[in-house]
PDB file of C-alpha atoms in Angstrom:
ATOM      1  CA  MET A   9      12.807   9.970 -21.733  1.00 58.00           C
ATOM      2  CA  ALA A  10      16.457  10.348 -21.917  1.00 76.00           C
ATOM      3  CA  GLY A  11      17.990  11.439 -25.909  1.00 85.00           C
ATOM      4  CA  LYS A  12      21.576  11.216 -26.711  1.00 89.00           C
ATOM      5  CA  ILE A  13      22.606  14.456 -28.747  1.00 90.00           C
ATOM      6  CA  SER A  14      26.498  15.174 -29.546  1.00 92.00           C
ATOM      7  CA  ILE A  15      27.580  19.075 -28.919  1.00 93.00           C
ATOM      8  CA  SER A  16      30.584  21.145 -29.517  1.00 96.00           C
ATOM      9  CA  ILE A  17      31.847  23.065 -26.940  1.00 96.00           C
ATOM     10  CA  THR A  18      35.272  25.553 -26.372  1.00 98.00           C
ATOM     11  CA  ASP A  19      38.467  24.082 -24.947  1.00 98.00           C
ATOM     12  CA  GLU A  20      37.049  26.430 -22.542  1.00 98.00           C
ATOM     13  CA  HIS A  21      33.971  25.134 -21.630  1.00 97.00           C
ATOM     14  CA  ALA A  22      34.990  21.907 -21.187  1.00 97.00           C
ATOM     15  CA  ALA A  23      38.103  22.422 -19.122  1.00 98.00           C
ATOM     16  CA  LEU A  24      35.076  23.701 -17.031  1.00 97.00           C
ATOM     17  CA  LEU A  25      33.381  20.343 -17.127  1.00 96.00           C
ATOM     18  CA  GLN A  26      36.163  18.650 -16.603  1.00 97.00           C
ATOM     19  CA  GLU A  27      36.737  20.646 -13.022  1.00 98.00           C
ATOM     20  CA  ALA A  28      33.144  20.160 -11.685  1.00 97.00           C
ATOM     21  CA  VAL A  29      33.584  16.305 -12.732  1.00 97.00           C
ATOM     22  CA  GLY A  30      36.829  16.348 -11.040  1.00 98.00           C
ATOM     23  CA  SER A  31      35.674  18.484  -8.075  1.00 98.00           C
ATOM     24  CA  GLY A  32      33.315  16.188  -7.065  1.00 97.00           C
ATOM     25  CA  ALA A  33      30.478  19.052  -7.498  1.00 96.00           C
ATOM     26  CA  TYR A  34      29.093  15.750 -10.225  1.00 98.00           C
ATOM     27  CA  ALA A  35      29.404  12.399 -10.688  1.00 97.00           C
ATOM     28  CA  SER A  36      29.560  13.114 -14.832  1.00 96.00           C
ATOM     29  CA  SER A  37      29.570  15.590 -17.817  1.00 95.00           C
ATOM     30  CA  SER A  38      26.218  14.953 -18.249  1.00 94.00           C
ATOM     31  CA  GLU A  39      25.457  15.735 -14.798  1.00 96.00           C
ATOM     32  CA  VAL A  40      26.512  18.974 -15.469  1.00 97.00           C
ATOM     33  CA  VAL A  41      25.063  20.129 -18.444  1.00 95.00           C
ATOM     34  CA  ARG A  42      21.649  19.504 -16.582  1.00 95.00           C
ATOM     35  CA  GLU A  43      22.581  21.390 -14.022  1.00 97.00           C
ATOM     36  CA  ALA A  44      22.927  24.215 -16.424  1.00 97.00           C
ATOM     37  CA  LEU A  45      19.944  23.481 -18.133  1.00 97.00           C
ATOM     38  CA  ARG A  46      18.013  23.489 -14.821  1.00 97.00           C
ATOM     39  CA  GLU A  47      19.357  26.451 -14.017  1.00 98.00           C
ATOM     40  CA  TRP A  48      19.083  28.575 -18.032  1.00 98.00           C
ATOM     41  CA  ARG A  49      15.223  27.502 -17.137  1.00 98.00           C
ATOM     42  CA  ALA A  50      14.788  29.360 -14.311  1.00 97.00           C
ATOM     43  CA  ARG A  51      16.426  32.176 -15.293  1.00 97.00           C
ATOM     44  CA  ARG A  52      14.030  32.277 -18.187  1.00 97.00           C
ATOM     45  CA  ILE A  53      11.304  31.954 -16.259  1.00 97.00           C
ATOM     46  CA  VAL A  54      11.596  34.308 -13.159  1.00 97.00           C
ATOM     47  CA  GLY A  55      13.061  36.806 -16.311  1.00 96.00           C
ATOM     48  CA  GLU A  56       9.535  35.990 -18.230  1.00 97.00           C
ATOM     49  CA  LEU A  57       7.992  36.184 -15.030  1.00 96.00           C
ATOM     50  CA  TRP A  58       9.691  39.670 -14.538  1.00 95.00           C
ATOM     51  CA  ASP A  59       8.307  41.262 -17.209  1.00 96.00           C
ATOM     52  CA  GLU A  60       4.868  40.265 -16.539  1.00 94.00           C
ATOM     53  CA  GLY A  61       5.746  42.190 -13.226  1.00 91.00           C
ATOM     54  CA  VAL A  62       6.494  45.489 -14.753  1.00 92.00           C
ATOM     55  CA  ALA A  63       3.989  45.731 -17.239  1.00 93.00           C
ATOM     56  CA  SER A  64       1.612  45.195 -15.094  1.00 90.00           C
ATOM     57  CA  GLY A  65       2.044  48.772 -13.539  1.00 87.00           C
ATOM     58  CA  ARG A  66       2.304  49.199 -10.524  1.00 83.00           C
ATOM     59  CA  ALA A  67       0.445  48.123  -7.257  1.00 74.00           C
ATOM     60  CA  GLU A  68      -2.294  50.314  -5.960  1.00 74.00           C
ATOM     61  CA  ALA A  69      -1.782  52.361  -3.045  1.00 79.00           C
ATOM     62  CA  GLY A  70      -2.552  50.077  -0.258  1.00 80.00           C
ATOM     63  CA  THR A  71      -2.083  46.705  -1.578  1.00 82.00           C
ATOM     64  CA  THR A  72      -0.213  45.200   1.380  1.00 89.00           C
ATOM     65  CA  MET A  73       2.297  42.163   1.006  1.00 90.00           C
ATOM     66  CA  THR A  74      -0.823  39.707   2.013  1.00 93.00           C
ATOM     67  CA  ASP A  75      -3.368  41.142   0.058  1.00 89.00           C
ATOM     68  CA  ILE A  76      -0.207  39.963  -2.169  1.00 90.00           C
ATOM     69  CA  LYS A  77      -0.215  36.470  -1.313  1.00 94.00           C
ATOM     70  CA  ARG A  78      -3.920  36.595  -1.104  1.00 94.00           C
ATOM     71  CA  GLU A  79      -4.078  36.950  -4.209  1.00 93.00           C
ATOM     72  CA  ALA A  80      -1.078  34.634  -5.308  1.00 94.00           C
ATOM     73  CA  ARG A  81      -2.516  32.007  -3.449  1.00 95.00           C
ATOM     74  CA  ASN A  82      -5.982  31.927  -5.021  1.00 94.00           C
ATOM     75  CA  ARG A  83      -4.638  32.424  -8.669  1.00 92.00           C
ATOM     76  CA  ARG A  84      -2.887  28.744  -7.745  1.00 91.00           C
ATOM     77  CA  SER A  85      -5.863  26.996  -7.365  1.00 92.00           C
ATOM     78  CA  ALA A  86      -7.698  28.787  -9.768  1.00 88.00           C
ATOM     79  CA  SER A  87      -5.088  26.928 -11.764  1.00 76.00           C
TER      80      SER A  87
END
């Protein structure tokens, strides 16, 4: 579902937007904004996962990377 909103940005941000489109890296300013939002969401998710990992405490002694991967696969298949 596509929605239309109007935003105000600084002259500096407008120049960056135009530069991104002008360089050919993006086809439109909307594409630049969509990519920025995807990146923002990804950083937020990584931050939440980091916080979750820190809150879970230290790994048990003797835990191997194989053990960690197995547990992650089990959690993923359970959800």
